[in-house]
CSV table of C-alpha atoms in Angstrom, one decimal:
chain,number,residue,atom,x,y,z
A,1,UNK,CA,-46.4,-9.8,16.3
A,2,UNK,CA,-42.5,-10.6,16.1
A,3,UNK,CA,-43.3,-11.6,12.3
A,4,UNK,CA,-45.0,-9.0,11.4
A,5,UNK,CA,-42.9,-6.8,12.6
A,6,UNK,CA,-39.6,-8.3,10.6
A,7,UNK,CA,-41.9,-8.7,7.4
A,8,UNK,CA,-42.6,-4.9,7.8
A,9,UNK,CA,-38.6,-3.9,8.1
A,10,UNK,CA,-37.8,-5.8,5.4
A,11,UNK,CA,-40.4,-4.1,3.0
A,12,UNK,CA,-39.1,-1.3,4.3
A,13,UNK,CA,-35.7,-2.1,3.5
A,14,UNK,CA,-36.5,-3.5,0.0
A,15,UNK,CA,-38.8,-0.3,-0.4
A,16,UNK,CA,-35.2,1.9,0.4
A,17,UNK,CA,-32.8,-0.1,-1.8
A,18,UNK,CA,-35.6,0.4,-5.0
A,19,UNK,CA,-35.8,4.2,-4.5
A,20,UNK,CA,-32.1,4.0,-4.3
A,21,UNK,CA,-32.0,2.4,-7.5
A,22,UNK,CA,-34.9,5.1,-9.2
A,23,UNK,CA,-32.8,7.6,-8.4
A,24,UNK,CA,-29.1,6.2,-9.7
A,25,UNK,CA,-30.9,5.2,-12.6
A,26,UNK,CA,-32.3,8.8,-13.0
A,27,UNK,CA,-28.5,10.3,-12.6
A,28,UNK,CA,-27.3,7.9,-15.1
A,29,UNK,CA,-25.4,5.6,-12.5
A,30,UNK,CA,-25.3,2.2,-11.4
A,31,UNK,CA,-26.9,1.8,-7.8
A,32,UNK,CA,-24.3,-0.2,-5.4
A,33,UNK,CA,-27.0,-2.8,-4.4
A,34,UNK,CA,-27.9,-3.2,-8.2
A,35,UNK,CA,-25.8,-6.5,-10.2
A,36,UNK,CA,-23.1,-5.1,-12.1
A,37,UNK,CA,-19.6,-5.6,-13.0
A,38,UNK,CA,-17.2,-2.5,-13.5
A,39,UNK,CA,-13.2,-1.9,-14.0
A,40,UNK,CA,-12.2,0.1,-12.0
A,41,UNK,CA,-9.0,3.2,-13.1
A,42,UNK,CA,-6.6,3.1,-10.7
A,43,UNK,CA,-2.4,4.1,-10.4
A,44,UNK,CA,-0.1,2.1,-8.4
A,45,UNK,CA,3.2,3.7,-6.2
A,46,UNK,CA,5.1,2.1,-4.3
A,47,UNK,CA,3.3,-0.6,-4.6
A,48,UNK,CA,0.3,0.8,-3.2
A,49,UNK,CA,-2.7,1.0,-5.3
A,50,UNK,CA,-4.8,4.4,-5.6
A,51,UNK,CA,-8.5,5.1,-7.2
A,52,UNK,CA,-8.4,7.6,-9.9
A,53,UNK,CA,-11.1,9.6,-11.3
A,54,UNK,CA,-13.7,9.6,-8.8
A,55,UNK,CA,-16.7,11.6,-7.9
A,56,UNK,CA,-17.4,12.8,-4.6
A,57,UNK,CA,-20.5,14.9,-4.1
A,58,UNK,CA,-20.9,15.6,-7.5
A,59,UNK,CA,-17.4,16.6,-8.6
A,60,UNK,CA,-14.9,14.9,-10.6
A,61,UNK,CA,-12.1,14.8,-8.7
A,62,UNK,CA,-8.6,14.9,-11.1
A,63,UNK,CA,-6.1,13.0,-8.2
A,64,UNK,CA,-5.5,9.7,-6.3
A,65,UNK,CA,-7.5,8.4,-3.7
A,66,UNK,CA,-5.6,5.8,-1.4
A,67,UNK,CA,-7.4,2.2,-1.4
A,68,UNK,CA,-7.3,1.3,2.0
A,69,UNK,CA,-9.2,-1.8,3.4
A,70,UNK,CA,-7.5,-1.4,6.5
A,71,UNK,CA,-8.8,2.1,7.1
A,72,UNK,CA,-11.9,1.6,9.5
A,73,UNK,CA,-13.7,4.6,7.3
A,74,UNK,CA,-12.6,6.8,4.4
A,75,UNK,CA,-11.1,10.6,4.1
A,76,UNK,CA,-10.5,13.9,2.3
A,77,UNK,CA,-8.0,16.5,2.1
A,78,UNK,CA,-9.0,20.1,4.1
A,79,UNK,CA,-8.1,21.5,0.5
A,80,UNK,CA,-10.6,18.7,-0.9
A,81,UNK,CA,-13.5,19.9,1.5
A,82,UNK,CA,-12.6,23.1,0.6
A,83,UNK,CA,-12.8,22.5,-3.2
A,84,UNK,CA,-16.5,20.8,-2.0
A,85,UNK,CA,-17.4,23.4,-0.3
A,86,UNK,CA,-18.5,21.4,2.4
A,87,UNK,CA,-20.4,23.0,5.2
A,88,UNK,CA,-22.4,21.8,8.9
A,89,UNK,CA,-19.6,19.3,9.7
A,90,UNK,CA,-20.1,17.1,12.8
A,91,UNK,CA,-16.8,16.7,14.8
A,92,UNK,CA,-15.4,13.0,16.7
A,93,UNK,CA,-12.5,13.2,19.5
A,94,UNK,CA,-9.3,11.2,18.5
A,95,UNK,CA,-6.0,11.0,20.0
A,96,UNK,CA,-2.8,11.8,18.3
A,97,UNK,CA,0.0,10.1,18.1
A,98,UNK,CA,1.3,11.8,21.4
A,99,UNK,CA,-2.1,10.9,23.5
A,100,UNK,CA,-3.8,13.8,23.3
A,101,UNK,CA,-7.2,14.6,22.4
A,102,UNK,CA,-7.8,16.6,19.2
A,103,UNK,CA,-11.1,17.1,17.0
A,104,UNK,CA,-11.7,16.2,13.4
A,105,UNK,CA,-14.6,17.5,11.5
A,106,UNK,CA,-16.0,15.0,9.5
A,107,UNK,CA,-19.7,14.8,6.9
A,108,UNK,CA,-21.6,12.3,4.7
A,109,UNK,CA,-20.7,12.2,1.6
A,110,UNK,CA,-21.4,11.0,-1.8
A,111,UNK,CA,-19.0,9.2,-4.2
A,112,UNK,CA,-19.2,7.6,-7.7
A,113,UNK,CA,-16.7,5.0,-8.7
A,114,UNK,CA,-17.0,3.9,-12.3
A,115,UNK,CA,-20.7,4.7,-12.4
A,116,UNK,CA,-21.0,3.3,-8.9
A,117,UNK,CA,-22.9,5.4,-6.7
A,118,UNK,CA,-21.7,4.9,-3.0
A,119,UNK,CA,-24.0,7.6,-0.9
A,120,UNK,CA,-23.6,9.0,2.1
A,121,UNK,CA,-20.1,7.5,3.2
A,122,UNK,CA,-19.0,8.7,6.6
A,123,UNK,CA,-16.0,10.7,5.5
A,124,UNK,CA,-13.3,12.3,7.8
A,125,UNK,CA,-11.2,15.5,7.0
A,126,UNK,CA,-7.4,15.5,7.5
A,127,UNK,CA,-4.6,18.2,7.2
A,128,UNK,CA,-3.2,18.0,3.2
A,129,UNK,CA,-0.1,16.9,4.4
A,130,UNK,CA,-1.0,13.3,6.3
A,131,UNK,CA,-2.2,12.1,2.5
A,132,UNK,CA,1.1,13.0,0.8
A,133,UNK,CA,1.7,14.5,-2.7
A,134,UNK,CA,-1.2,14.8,-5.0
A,135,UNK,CA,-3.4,12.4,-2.9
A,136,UNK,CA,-6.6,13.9,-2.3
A,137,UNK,CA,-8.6,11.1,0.3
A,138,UNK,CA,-8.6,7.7,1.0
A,139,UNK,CA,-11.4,5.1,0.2
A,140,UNK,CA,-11.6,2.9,3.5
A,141,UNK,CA,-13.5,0.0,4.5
A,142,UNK,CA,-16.9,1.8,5.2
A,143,UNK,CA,-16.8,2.0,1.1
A,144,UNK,CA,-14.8,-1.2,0.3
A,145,UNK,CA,-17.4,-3.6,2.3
A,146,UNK,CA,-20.6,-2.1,-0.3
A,147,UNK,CA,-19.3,-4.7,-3.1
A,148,UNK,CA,-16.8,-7.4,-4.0
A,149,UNK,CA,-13.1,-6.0,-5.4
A,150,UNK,CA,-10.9,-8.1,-7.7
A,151,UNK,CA,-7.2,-7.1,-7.7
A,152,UNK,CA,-4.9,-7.8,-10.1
A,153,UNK,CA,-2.0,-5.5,-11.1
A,154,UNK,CA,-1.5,-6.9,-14.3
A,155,UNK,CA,-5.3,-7.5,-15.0
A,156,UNK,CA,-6.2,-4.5,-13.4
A,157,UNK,CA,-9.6,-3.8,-10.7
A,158,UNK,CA,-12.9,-4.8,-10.7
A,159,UNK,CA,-15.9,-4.3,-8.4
A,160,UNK,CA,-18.7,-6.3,-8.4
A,161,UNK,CA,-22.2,-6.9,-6.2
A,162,UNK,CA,-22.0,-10.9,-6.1
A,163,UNK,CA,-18.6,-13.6,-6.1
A,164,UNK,CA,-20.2,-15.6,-9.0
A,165,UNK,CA,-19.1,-12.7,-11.5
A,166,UNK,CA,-16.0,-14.2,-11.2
A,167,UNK,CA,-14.1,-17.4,-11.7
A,168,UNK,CA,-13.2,-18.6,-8.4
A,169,UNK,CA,-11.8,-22.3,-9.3
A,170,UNK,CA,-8.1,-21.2,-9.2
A,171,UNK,CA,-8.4,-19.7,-6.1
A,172,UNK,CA,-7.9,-20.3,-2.1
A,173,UNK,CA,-10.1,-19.6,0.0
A,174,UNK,CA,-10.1,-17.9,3.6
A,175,UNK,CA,-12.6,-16.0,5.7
A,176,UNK,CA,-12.1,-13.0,7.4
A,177,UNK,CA,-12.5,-11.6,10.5
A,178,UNK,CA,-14.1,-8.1,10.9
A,179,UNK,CA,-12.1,-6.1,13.9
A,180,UNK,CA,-10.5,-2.5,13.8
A,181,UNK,CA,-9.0,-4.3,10.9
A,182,UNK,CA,-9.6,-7.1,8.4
A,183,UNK,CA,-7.3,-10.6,9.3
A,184,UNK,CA,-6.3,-13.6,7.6
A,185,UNK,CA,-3.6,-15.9,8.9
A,186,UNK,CA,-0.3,-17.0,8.2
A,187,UNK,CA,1.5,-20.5,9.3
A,188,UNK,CA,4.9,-21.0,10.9
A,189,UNK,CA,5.3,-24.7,12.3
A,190,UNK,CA,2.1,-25.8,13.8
A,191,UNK,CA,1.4,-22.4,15.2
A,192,UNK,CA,-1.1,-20.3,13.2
A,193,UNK,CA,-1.1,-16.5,13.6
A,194,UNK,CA,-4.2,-13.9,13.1
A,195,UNK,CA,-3.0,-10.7,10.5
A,196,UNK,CA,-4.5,-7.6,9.4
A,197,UNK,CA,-4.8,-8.2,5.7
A,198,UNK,CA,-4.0,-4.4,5.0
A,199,UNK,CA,-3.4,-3.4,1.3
A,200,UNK,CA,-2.7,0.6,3.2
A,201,UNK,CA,0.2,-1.2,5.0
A,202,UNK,CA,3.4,-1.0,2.7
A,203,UNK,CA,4.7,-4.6,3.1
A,204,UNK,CA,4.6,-7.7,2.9
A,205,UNK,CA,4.6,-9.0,6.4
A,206,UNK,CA,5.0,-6.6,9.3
A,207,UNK,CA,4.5,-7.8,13.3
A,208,UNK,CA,5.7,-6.5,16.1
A,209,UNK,CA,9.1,-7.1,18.6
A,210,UNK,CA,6.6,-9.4,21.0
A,211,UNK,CA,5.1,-11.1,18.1
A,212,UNK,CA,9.2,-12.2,17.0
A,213,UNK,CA,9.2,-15.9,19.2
A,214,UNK,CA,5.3,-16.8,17.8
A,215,UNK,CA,5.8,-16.4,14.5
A,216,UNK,CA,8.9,-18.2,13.8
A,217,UNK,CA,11.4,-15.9,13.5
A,218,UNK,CA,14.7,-17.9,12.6
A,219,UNK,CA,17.0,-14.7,12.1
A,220,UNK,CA,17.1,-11.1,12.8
A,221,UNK,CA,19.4,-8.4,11.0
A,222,UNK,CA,19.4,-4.8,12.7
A,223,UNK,CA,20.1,-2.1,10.2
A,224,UNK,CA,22.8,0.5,11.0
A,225,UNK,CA,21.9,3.2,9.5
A,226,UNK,CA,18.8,5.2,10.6
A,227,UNK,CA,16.4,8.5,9.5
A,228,UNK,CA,16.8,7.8,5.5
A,229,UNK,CA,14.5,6.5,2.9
A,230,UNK,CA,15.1,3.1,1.7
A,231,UNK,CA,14.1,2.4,-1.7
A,232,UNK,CA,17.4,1.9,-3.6
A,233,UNK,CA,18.9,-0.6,-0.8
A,234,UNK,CA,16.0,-2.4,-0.4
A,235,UNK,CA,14.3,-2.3,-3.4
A,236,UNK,CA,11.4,-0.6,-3.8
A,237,UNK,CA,10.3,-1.4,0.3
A,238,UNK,CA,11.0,1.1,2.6
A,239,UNK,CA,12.5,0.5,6.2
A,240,UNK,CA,11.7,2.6,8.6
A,241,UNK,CA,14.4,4.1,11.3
A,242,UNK,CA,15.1,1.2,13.7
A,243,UNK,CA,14.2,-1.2,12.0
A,244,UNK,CA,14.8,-5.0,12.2
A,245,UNK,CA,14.2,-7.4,9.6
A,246,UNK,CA,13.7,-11.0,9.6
A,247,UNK,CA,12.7,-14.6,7.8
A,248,UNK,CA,10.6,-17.1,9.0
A,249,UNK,CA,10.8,-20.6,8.3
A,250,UNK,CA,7.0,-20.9,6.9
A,251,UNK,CA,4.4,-18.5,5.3
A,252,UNK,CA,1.0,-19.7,4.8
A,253,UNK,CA,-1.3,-17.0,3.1
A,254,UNK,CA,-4.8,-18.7,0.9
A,255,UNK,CA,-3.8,-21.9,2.0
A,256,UNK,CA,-0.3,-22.2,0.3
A,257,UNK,CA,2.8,-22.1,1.4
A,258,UNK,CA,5.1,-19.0,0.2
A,259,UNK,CA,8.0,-21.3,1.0
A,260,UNK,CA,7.2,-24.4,-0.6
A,261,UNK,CA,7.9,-25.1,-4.6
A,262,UNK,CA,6.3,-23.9,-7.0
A,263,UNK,CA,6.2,-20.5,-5.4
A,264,UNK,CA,9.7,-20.3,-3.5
A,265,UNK,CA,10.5,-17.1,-2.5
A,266,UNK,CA,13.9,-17.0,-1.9
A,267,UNK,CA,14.0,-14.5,1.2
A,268,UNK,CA,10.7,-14.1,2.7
A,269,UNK,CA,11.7,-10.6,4.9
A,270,UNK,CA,9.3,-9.6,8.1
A,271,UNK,CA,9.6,-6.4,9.0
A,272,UNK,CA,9.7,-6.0,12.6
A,273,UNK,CA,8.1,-2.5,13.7
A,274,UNK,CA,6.8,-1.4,17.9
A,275,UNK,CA,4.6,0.8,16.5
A,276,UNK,CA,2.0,-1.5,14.9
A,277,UNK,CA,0.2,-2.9,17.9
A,278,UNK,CA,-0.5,-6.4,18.5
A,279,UNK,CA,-1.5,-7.7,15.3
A,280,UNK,CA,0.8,-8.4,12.5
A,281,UNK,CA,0.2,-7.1,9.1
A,282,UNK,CA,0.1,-8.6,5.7
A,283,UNK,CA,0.2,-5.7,3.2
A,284,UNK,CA,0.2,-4.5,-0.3
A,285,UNK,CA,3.4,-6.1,-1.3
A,286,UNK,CA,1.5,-9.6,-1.4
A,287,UNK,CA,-0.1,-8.5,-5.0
A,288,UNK,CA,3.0,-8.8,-6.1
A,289,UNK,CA,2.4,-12.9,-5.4
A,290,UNK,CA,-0.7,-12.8,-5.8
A,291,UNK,CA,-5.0,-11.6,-7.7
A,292,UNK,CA,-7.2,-11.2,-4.7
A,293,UNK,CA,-11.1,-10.7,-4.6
A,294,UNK,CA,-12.2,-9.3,-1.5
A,295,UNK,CA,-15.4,-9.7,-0.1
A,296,UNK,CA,-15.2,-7.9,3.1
A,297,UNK,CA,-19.1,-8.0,3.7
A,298,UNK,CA,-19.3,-11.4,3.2
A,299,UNK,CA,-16.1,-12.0,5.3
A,300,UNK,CA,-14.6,-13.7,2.3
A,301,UNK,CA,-11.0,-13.5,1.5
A,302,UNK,CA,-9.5,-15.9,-2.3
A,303,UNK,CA,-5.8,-15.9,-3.3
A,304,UNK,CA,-4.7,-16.7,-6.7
A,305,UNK,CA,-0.6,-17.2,-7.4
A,306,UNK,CA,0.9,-15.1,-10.4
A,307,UNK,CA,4.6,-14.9,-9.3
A,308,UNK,CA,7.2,-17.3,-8.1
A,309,UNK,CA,10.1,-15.7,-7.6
A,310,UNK,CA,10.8,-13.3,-4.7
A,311,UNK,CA,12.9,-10.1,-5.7
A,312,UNK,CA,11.8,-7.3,-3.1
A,313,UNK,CA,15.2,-6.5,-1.9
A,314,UNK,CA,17.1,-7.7,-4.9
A,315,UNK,CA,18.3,-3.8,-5.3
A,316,UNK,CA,21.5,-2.0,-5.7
A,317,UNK,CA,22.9,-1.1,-2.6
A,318,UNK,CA,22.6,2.8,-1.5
A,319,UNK,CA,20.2,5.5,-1.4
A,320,UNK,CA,20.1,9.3,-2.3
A,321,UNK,CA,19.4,12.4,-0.8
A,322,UNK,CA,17.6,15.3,-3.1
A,323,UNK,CA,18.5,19.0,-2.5
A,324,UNK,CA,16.7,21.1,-4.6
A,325,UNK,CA,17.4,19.6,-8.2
A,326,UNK,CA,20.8,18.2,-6.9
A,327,UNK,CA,21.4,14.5,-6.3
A,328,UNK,CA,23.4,12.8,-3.6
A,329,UNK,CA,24.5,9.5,-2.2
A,330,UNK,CA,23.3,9.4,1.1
A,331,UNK,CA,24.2,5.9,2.4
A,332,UNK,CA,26.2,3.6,0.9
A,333,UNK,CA,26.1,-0.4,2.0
A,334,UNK,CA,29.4,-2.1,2.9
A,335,UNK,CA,29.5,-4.9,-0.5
A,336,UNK,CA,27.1,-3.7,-1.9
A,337,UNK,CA,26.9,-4.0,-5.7
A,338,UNK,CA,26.9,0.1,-5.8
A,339,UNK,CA,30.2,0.1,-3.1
A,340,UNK,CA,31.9,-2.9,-6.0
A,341,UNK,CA,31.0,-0.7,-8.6
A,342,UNK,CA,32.8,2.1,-7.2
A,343,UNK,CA,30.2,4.5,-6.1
A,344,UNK,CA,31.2,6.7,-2.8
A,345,UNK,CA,28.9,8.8,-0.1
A,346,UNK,CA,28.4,12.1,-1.1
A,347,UNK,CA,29.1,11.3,-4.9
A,348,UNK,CA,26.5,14.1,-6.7
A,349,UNK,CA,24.9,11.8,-9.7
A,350,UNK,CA,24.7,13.9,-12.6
A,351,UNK,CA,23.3,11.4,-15.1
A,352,UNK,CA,21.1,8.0,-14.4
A,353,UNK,CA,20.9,6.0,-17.5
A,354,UNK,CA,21.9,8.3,-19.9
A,355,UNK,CA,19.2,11.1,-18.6
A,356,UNK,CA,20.5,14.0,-16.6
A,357,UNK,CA,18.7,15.0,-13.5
A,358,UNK,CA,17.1,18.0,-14.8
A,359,UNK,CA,15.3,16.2,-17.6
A,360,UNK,CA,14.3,13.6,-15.3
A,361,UNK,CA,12.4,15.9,-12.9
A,362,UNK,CA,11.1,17.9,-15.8
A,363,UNK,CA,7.3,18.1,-15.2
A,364,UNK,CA,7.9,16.5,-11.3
A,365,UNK,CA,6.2,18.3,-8.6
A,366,UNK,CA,8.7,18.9,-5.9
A,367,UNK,CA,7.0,16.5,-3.4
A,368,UNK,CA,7.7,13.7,-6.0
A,369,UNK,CA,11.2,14.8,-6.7
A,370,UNK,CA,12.4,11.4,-5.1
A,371,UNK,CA,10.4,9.3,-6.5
A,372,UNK,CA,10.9,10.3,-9.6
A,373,UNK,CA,14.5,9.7,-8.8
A,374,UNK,CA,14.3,6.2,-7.0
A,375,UNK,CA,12.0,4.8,-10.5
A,376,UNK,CA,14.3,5.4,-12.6
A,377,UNK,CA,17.5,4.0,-10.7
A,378,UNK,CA,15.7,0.9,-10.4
A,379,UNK,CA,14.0,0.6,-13.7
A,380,UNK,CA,17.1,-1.2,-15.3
A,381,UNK,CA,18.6,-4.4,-14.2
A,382,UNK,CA,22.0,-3.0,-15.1
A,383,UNK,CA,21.4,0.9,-13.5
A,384,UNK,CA,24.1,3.1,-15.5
A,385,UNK,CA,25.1,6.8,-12.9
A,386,UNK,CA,27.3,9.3,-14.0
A,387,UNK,CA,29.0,11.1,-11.2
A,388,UNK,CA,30.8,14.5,-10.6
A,389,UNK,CA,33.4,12.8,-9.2
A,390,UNK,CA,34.2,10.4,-12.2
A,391,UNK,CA,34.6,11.5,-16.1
A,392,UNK,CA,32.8,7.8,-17.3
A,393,UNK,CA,29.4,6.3,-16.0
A,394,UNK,CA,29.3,3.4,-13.1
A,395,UNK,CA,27.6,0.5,-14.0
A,396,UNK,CA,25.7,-1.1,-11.0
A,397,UNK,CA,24.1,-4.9,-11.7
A,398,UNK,CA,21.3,-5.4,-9.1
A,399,UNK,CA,21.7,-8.0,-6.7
A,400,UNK,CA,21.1,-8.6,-3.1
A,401,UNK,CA,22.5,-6.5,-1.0
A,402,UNK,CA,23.1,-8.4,1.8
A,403,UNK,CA,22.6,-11.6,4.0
A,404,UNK,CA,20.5,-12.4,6.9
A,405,UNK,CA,23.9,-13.6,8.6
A,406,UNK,CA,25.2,-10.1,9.5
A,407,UNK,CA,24.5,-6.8,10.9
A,408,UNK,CA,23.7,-4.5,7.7
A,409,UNK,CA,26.6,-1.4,8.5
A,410,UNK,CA,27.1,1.6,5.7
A,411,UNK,CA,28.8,4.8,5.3
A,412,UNK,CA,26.7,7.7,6.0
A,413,UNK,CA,26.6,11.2,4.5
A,414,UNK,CA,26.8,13.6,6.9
């Protein structure tokens, strides 16, 4: 009876996925269970990567859509549903970030991703401003599991229904482990360590201040300055207020060593952040390193290495604050290539690279004023500012700001 009864889901199942297929076909799409191979358009900022041009219940969306594997399920903007039309929600309890209980409406909804139809995807709605500027959703995990994604910012994305589309032999292999999050592991000594591989998380390793002792921490630098966005002292990685950074002696991701030649990243920095819980992250920064094919549903994980040299906080030495259309040095790090150069806190820049700041933000929304700003100051190796102050233009040679050795300390616009 027990085997008739599984033969008869099974049909049943089999039955489901052909209709599915009938009826994708019949729209002119590509069913998700169907083989296929399709690029994917996508944008990347701040070195996070973000879905363009998709579908959701029948309307072509013209935004970005946040690819986050480490996002239990996806999301929308209110002004997205709104745009939908969406009507009937259902509504889950969730606690905010001060431990009390709020509702969120959330619906089932439809998507198409390069001819990809992904149906009824469990999709939660969220104020305009969590998502940012011109970010309309994010694609989570309950979307990302339906097929394999290959990742490669200089080859570009791909997703796929089967691992044999693609050429595995250069790559390392690793499983993953389905939780609230996906994992993979890094190495220091003899100890190995669980992770969250998050490409939503924007860094390259992130644990917590208990974490600090078991992953090998050899040296800690607390930074002095506080409530200010990062970019332009630590390249294009942003520190958060608080925080602590530090190296460890060994990082194992796919099997190799980040330490070890041929790779040899020079300063391999862990952020240290409270607020992440107890698993430590490895984030979006590691496609800088490294292609990645995902296979979340088959709890597959392969790393290929495309870069050898480490240059995430090989930066200049200071960041701005924008007021308006007006540009100011904010904080200034002691030794800094911008402090040798000349550059003081409160300078106004009236010219980056030849550009003045009014053409630069020509076109910009206002949300993206500063980072607008921050691509352009660290677009050039050599990053030419004129000031207010000054009748000739500063010329600032990136380098590394600082040393692990010492507490970072700057001057502060007040």
């Amino acid at each position: 009876m027990l085997k008739k009864t599984n033969t008869l889901l099974l049909l049943i199942c089999i039955n489901i996925s052909v209709v599915q297929t009938i009826k994708a076909q019949q729209r002119g799409l590509i069913n998700v269970n169907d083989d296929f191979v399709e690029e994917v358009k996508f944008s990347v900022d701040e070195k996070m990567i973000y879905l363009l041009d998709i579908t959701v219940n029948g309307m072509l969306i013209k935004g970005k859509f946040l690819f986050d594997n480490g996002c239990r399920e996806s999301f929308i903007t209110e002004s997205l549903a709104s745009q939908l039309q969406l009507r009937n929600y259902r509504y889950k309890n969730v606690l905010d970030i001060y431990g009390g209980k709020k509702k969120l409406p959330y619906s089932r909804l439809n998507y198409v991703i390069s001819g990809v139809e992904f149906p009824k995807v469990k999709t939660t709605v969220l104020s305009d401003a969590s998502l940012g500027c011109n970010v309309h959703g994010i694609i989570g995990r309950n979307l990302l599991q339906k097929c394999i994604w290959s990742i490669s910012l200089k080859k570009g994305i791909s997703m796929s229904n089967k691992s044999s589309h693609y050429n595995l032999q250069d790559f390392y292999k690793q499983e993953l482990l389905l939780g609230t999050g996906v994992k993979t592991n890094f190495l220091h000594g003899d100890s190995t360590v669980s992770c969250f591989f998050d490409l939503g998380a924007q860094t390259l390793i992130t644990i917590n201040n208990d974490s600090t002792n078991n992953v090998g921490v050899i040296k800690e630098n607390e930074i002095s300055c506080f409530n200010t966005r990062w970019e332009t002292i630590f390249g294009s990685y942003r520190v958060e207020q608080d925080s602590i950074i530090t190296t460890t002696d060994q990082l194992l991701i796919g099997g190799v060593n980040l330490l070890n030649d041929p790779i040899g990243i020079k300063y391999p920095i862990v952020d240290v952040d409270r607020d992440i819980g107890e698993m430590p992250i490895v984030g979006c920064v590691i496609l800088d390193y490294y292609d990645v094919i995902l296979d979340t549903k088959g709890e597959e994980i392969y790393f290929k290495n495309i870069k050898s040299s480490y240059e995430q906080y090989f930066t200049l030495g200071f960041s701005v604050e924008i007021k308006e259309q007006s540009v100011y040095i904010a904080y200034l790090v002691n030794d800094s290539p911008a402090y040798k150069a000349g550059l003081q806190v409160s300078d106004q820049i009236e010219e980056i690279n030849g550009k003045r700041i009014t053409e630069i933000l020509t076109k910009t929304l206002k949300c993206d004023y500063d980072k607008k700003i921050l691509s352009e100051l660290v677009k050039e190796l050599v990053t030419t500012i004129k000031v207010s102050r000054l009748a000739e233009p500063l010329y600032i040679k990136k380098d590394y700001p600082f040393t692990l050795d010492n507490k970072i300390e700057c001057n502060r616009y007040e």
